[in-house]
Short mmCIF file of C-alpha atoms in Angstrom, two decimals:
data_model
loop_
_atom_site.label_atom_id
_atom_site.label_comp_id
_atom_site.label_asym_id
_atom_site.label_seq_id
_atom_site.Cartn_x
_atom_site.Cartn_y
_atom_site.Cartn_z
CA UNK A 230 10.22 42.20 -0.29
CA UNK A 231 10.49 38.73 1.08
CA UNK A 232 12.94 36.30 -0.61
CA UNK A 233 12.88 32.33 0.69
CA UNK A 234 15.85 30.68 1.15
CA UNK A 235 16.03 27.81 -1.66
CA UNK A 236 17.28 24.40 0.01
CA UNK A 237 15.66 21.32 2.15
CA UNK A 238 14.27 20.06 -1.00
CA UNK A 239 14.39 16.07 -0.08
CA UNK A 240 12.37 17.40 3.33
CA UNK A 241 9.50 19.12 1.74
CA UNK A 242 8.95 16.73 -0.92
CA UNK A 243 8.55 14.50 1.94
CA UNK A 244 6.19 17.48 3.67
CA UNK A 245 3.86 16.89 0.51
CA UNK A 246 4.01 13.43 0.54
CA UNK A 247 2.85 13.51 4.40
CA UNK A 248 0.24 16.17 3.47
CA UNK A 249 -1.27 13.88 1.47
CA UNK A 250 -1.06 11.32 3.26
CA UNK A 251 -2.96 12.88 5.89
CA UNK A 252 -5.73 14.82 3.81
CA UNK A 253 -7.01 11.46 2.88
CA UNK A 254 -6.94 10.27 6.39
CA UNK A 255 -7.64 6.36 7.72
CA UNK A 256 -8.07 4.27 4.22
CA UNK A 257 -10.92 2.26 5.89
CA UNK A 258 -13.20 4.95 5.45
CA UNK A 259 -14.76 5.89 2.26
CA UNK A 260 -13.27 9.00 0.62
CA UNK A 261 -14.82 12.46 0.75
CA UNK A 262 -16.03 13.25 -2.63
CA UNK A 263 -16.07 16.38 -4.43
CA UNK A 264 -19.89 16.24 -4.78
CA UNK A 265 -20.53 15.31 -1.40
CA UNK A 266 -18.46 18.79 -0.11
CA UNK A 267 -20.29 20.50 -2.62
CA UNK A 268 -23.73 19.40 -1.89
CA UNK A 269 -23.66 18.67 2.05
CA UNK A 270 -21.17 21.55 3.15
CA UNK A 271 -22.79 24.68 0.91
CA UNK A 272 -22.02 27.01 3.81
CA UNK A 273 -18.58 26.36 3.38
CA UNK A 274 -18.65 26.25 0.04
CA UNK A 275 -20.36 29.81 -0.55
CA UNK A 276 -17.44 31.15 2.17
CA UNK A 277 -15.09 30.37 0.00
CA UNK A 278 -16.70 31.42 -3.06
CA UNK A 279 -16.89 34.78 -1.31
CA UNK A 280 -13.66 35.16 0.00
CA UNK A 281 -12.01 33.63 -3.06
CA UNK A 282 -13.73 35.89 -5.68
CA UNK A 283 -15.06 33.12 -7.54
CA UNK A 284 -18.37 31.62 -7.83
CA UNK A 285 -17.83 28.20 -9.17
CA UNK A 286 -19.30 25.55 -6.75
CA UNK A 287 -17.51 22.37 -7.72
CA UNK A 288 -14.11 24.71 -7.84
CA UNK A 289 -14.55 25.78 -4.24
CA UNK A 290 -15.54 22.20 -3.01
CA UNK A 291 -11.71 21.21 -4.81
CA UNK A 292 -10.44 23.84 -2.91
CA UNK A 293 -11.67 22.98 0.47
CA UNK A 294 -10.73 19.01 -0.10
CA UNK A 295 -6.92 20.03 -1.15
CA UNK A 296 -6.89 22.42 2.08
CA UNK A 297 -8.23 19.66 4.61
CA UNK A 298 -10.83 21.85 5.54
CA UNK A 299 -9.19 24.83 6.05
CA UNK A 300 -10.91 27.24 4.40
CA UNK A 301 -8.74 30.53 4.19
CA UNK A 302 -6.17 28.24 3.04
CA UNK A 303 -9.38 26.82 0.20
CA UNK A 304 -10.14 30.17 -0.92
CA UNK A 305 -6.39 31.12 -1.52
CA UNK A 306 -6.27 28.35 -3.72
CA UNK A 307 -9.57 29.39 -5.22
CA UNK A 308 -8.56 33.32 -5.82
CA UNK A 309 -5.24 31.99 -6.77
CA UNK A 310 -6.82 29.67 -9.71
CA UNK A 311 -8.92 32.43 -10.62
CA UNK A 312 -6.15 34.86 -12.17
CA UNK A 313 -5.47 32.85 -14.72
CA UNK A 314 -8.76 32.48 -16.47
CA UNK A 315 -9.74 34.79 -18.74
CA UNK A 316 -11.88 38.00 -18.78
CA UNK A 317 -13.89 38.58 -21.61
CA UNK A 318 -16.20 40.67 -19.96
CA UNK A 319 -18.12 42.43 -17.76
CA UNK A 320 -22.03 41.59 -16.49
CA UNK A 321 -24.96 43.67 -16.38
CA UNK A 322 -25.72 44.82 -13.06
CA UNK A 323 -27.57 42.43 -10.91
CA UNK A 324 -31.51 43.98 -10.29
CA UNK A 325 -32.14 41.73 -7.08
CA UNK A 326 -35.79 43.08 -6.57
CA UNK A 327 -36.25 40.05 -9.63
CA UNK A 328 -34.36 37.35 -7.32
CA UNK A 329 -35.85 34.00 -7.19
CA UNK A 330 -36.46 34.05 -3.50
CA UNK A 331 -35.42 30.99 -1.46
CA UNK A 332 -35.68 33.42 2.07
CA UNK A 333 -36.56 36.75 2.64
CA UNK A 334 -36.99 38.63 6.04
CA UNK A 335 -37.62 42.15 7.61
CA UNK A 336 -36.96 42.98 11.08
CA UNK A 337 -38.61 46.78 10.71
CA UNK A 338 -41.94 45.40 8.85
CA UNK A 339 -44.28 42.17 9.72
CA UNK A 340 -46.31 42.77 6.99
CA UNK A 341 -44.96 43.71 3.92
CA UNK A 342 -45.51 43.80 0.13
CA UNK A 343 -44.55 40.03 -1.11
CA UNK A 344 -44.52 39.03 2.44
CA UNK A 345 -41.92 37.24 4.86
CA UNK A 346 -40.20 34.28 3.50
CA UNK A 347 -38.39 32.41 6.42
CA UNK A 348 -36.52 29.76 4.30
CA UNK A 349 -33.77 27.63 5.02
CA UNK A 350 -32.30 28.72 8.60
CA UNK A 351 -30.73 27.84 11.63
CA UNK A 352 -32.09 31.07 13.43
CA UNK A 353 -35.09 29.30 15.25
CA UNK A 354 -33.14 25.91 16.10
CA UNK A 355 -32.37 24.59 18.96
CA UNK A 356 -28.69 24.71 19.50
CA UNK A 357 -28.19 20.80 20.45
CA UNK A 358 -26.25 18.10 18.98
CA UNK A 359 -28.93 16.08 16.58
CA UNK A 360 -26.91 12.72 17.37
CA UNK A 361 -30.00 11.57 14.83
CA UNK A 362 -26.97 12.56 11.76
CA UNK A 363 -24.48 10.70 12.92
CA UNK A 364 -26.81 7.54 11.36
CA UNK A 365 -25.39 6.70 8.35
CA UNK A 366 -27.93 6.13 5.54
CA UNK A 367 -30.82 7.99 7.61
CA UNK A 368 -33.34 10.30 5.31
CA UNK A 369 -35.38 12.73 6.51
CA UNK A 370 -38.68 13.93 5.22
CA UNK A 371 -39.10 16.69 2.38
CA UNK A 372 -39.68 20.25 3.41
CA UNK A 373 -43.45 21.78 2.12
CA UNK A 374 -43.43 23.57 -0.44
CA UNK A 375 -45.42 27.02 -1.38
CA UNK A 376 -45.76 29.23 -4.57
CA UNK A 377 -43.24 31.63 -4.74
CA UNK A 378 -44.85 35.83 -5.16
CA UNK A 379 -45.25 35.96 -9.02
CA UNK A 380 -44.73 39.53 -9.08
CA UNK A 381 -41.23 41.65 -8.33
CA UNK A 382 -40.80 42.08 -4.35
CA UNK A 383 -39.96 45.88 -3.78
CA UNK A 384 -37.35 46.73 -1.14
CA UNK A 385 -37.98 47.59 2.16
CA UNK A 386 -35.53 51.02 1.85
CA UNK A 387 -37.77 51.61 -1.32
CA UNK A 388 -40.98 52.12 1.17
CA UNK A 389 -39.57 54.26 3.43
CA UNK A 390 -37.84 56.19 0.23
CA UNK A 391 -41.05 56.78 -1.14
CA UNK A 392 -41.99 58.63 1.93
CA UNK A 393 -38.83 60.79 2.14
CA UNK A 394 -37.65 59.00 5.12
CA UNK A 395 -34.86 57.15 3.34
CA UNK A 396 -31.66 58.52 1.77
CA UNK A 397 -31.72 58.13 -2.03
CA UNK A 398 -28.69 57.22 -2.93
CA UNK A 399 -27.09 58.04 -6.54
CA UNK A 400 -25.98 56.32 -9.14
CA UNK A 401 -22.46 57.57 -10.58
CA UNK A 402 -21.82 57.84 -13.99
CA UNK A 403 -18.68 56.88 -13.83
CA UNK A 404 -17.23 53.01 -14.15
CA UNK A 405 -16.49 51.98 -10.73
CA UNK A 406 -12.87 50.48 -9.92
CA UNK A 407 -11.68 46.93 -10.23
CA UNK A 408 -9.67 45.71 -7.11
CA UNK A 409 -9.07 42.88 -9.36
CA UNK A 410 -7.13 45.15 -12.05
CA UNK A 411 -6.13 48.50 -9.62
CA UNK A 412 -4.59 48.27 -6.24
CA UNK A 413 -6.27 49.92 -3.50
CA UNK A 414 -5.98 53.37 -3.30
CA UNK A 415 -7.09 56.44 -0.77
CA UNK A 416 -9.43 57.48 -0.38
CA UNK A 417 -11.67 54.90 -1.49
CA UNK A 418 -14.93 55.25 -3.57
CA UNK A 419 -17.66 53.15 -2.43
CA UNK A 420 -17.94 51.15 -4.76
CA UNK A 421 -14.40 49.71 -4.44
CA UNK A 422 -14.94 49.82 -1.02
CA UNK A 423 -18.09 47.11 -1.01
CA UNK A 424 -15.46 44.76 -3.76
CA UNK A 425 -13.13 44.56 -0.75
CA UNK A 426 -15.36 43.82 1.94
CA UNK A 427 -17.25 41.17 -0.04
CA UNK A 428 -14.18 39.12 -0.60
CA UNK A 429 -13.18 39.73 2.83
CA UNK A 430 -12.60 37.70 5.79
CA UNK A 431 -15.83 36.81 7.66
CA UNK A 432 -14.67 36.87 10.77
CA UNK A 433 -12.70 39.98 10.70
CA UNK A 434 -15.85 41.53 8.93
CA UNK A 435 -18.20 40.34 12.02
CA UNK A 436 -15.77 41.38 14.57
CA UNK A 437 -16.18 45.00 13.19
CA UNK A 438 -19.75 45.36 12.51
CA UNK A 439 -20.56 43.88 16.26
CA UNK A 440 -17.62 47.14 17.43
CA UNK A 441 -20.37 48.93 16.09
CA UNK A 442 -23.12 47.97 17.54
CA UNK A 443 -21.27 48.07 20.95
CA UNK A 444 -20.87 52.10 20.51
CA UNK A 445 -17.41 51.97 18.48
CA UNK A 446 -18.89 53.78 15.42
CA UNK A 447 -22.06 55.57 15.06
CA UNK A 448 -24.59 53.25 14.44
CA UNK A 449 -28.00 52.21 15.34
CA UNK A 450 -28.80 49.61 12.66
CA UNK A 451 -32.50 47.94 11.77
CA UNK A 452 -32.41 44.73 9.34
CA UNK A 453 -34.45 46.72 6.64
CA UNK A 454 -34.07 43.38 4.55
CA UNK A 455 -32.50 40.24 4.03
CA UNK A 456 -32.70 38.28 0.79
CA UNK A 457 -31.42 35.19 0.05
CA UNK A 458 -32.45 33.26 -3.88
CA UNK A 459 -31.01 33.19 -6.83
CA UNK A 460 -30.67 35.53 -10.22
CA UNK A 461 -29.69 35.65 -13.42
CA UNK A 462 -26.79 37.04 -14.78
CA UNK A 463 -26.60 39.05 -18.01
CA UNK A 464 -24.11 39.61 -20.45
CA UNK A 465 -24.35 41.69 -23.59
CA UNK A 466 -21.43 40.55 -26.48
CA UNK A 467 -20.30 43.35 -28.26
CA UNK A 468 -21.43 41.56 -31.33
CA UNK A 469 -24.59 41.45 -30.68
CA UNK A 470 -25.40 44.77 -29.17
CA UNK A 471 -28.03 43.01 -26.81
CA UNK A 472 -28.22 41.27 -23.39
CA UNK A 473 -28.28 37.61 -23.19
CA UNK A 474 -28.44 35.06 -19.83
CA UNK A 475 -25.50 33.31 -18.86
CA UNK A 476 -27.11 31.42 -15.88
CA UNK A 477 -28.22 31.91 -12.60
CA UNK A 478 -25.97 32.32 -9.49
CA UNK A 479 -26.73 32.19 -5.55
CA UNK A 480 -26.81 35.50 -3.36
CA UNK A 481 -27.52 36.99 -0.06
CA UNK A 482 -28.06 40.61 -0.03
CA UNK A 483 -28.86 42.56 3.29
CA UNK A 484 -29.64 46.31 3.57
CA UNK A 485 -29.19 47.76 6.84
CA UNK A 486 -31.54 50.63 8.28
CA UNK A 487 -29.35 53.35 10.31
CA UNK A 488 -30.35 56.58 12.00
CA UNK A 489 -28.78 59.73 10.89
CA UNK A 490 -29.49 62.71 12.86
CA UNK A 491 -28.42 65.38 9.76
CA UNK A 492 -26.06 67.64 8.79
CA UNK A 493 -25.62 71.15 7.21
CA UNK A 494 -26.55 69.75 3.73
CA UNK A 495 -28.73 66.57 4.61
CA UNK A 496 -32.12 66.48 6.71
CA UNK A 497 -32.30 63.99 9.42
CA UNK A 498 -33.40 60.65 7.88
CA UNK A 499 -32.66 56.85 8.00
CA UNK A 500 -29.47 55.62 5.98
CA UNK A 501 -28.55 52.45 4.93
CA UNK A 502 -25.32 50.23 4.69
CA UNK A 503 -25.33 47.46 2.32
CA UNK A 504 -24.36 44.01 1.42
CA UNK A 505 -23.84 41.96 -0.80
CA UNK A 506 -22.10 38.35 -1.35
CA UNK A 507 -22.17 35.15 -3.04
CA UNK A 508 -24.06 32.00 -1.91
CA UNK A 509 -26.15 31.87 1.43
CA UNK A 510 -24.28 33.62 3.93
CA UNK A 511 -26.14 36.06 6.13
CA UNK A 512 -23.72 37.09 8.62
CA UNK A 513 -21.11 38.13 6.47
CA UNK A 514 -23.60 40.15 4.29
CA UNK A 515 -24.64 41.89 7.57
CA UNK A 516 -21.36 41.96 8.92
CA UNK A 517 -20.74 43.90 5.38
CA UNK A 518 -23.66 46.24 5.52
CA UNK A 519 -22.82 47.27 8.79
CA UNK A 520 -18.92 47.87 8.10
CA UNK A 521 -20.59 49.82 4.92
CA UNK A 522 -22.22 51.91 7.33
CA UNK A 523 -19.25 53.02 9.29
CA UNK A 524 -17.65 53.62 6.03
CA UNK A 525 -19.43 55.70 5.16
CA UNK A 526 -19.15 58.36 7.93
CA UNK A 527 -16.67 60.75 6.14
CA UNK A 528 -18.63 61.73 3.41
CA UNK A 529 -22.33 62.03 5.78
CA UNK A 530 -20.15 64.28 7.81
CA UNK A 531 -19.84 62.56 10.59
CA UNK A 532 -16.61 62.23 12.88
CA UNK A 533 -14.51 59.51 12.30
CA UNK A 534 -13.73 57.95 16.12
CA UNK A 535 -13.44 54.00 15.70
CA UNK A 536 -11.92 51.72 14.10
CA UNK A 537 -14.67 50.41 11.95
CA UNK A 538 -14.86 53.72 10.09
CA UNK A 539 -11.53 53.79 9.26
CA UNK A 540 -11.14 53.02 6.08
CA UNK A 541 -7.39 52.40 5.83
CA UNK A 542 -7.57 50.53 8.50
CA UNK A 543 -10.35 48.54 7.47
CA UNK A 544 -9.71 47.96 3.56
CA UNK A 545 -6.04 46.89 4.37
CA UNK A 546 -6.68 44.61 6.99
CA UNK A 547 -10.03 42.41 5.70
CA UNK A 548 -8.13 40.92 3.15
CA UNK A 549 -7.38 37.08 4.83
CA UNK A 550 -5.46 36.36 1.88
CA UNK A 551 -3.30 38.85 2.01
CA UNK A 552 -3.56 38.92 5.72
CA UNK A 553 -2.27 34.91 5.86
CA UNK A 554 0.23 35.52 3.78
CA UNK A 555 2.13 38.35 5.88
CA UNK A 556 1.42 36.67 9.02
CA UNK A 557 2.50 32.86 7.98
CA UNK A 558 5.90 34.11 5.67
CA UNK A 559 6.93 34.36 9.71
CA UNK A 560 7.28 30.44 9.59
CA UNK A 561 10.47 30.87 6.78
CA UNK A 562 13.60 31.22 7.01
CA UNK A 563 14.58 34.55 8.69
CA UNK A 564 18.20 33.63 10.04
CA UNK A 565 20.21 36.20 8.91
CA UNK A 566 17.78 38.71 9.72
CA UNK A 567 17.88 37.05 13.42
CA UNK A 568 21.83 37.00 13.46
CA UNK A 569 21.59 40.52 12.65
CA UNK A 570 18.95 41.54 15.81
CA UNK A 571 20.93 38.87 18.03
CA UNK A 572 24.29 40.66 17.24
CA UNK A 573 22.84 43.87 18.07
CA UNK A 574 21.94 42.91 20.88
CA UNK A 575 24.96 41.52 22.41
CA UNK A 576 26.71 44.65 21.01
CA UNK A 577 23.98 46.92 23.14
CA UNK A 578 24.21 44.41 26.05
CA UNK A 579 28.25 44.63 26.14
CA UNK A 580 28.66 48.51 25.85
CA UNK A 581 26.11 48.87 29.36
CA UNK A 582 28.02 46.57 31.31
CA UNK A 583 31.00 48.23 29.92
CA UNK A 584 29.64 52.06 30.94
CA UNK A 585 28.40 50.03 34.50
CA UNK A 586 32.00 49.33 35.27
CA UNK A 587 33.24 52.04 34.06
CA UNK A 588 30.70 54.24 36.45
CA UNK A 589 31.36 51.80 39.32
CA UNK A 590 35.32 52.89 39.31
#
């Protein structure tokens, strides 16, 4: 347990008072608005709907204006705001197949059932500065516009299921955990395994899924699908026995097509990791789906060799919340601690040039 020392209160009111000073920056320019974060930085604001557990839009576009930008620090605030609300509930499962598509890709089929849907990218821009943004007041023209598929868009792993060539996977009867209620525990279902990495740190979560691909985990991933849209979200009051609609929320889910050359008890087939996250953000829900994968290696009998299918490892260390909090509580006050080392030190220092001498004569 970490205890701060209580004093220097005159200084960090005055720490505050220069924080705020600084989030609002040179007076002669017009202040950032809460609607202009939320509408003009949505990447950024679905990053920190994901990583603080939260989707509320105008919430997480507070968050990143109190934290300057800093957006670990935003969806701290965010996750920290969001244990005090109130649960009164839990939602029906999500059935994406009925998203409201905005994008929708396949890199294993060109032609599939409800086709592909290339949406709102950067994947076939040019990486160069468009100095044409920094014009203030410039508009640019609408994008076209076609008629979304009218009928449900099956999955990709559902085709190659329906020829035996994917792993079914099983639903458990059994409630899954709550990371938000339980602490983590070993060894981890699956379930609570996907909570963790869908609130976890993107970066962390990319740095581990490309370890894979670079031959630190056994994995030779397709992108089976990618779907980005929105979907409902159901809700059934235990006073009225029956499902109603709360609203829609944004997601990206991505399922990831792996090779799997069998075991004693499973054929050789394809087998999938998955993702799934608020908002529009691709790379961490392949980042996910590939960490998913790895995961997944002790109970396809596979040998556990990297760090990416280590689940301890993993679970524990994805976290950024808890990771920024371990690593920053290094900033207080750790004097006495530091006497302590220091004086042991000396102590250790003093007693070999003492048994020097002593050897010398």
């Amino acid at each position: 347990m970490y205890v701060a020392v209580k004093g220097g209160e005159r200084a960090i009111s005055a720490a505050h008072a220069w924080l705020d000073e600084t989030r609002r920056g040179d007076v002669s320019v017009p202040e950032l608005t809460i609607a202009q974060i939320e509408q003009q930085m949505g990447l950024a604001v679905e990053r920190v709907m994901a990583e603080g557990s939260c989707h509320d839009r105008f919430l997480a576009a507070l968050a990143i204006k109190q934290a300057k930008g800093d957006l670990i620090e935003a969806a701290f605030l965010l996750r920290a705001y969001r244990t005090t609300l109130q649960r009164f509930g839990a939602s029906e499962p999500l059935e994406t197949s009925r998203m409201r598509l905005r994008r929708r890709i396949s890199a294993t089929y060109k032609d599939l059932p409800g086709g592909q849907v290339l949406g709102p990218t950067f994947d076939y821009t040019h990486r160069l500065l468009d100095f044409a943004l920094a014009a203030e007041g410039s508009e640019r023209p609408a994008a076209p516009e076609a008629s979304a598929p009218a009928a449900e868009v099956p999955r990709v792993t559902e085709l190659l299921a329906r020829e035996g060539l994917m792993q079914r996977e099983h639903v458990a009867d059994d409630e899954p955990g709550d990371l938000t209620r339980q602490p983590l525990a070993f060894p981890a279902e699956r379930p609570v395994r996907l909570q963790n990495l869908a609130r976890g740190d993107e970066g962390f979560l990319l740095a581990l899924g490309y370890s894979t691909q670079r031959g630190y985990g056994n994995a030779h991933p397709f992108v089976g699908e990618i779907r980005v849209g929105h979907i409902a979200v159901e809700f059934t009051p235990p006073e009225l026995g029956f499902p109603i609609e709360l609203g829609e929320i944004g997601i990206t889910e991505c399922q990831m097509v792996n090779q799997f050359k069998g075991s004693r008890t499973e054929p050789a087939q394809f087998t999938r990791g998955y993702g799934l996250v608020f908002g529009h953000g691709e790379r961490r829900a392949m980042a996910m789906s590939l960490v998913d994968r790895g995961l997944r290696a002790r109970e396809l009998g596979e040998d556990i060799t990297a760090p990416a299918q280590d689940e301890e490892f993993v679970l524990y260390h994805s976290d950024n919340i808890e990771a920024t909090g371990f690593v920053e509580h290094l900033k207080l006050p750790h004097y006495v601690d530091f006497q302590s080392e220091l004086e042991n030190l000396r102590t250790i220092r003093r007693s070999a040039e003492q048994a020097m001498q002593e050897a010398a004569e």
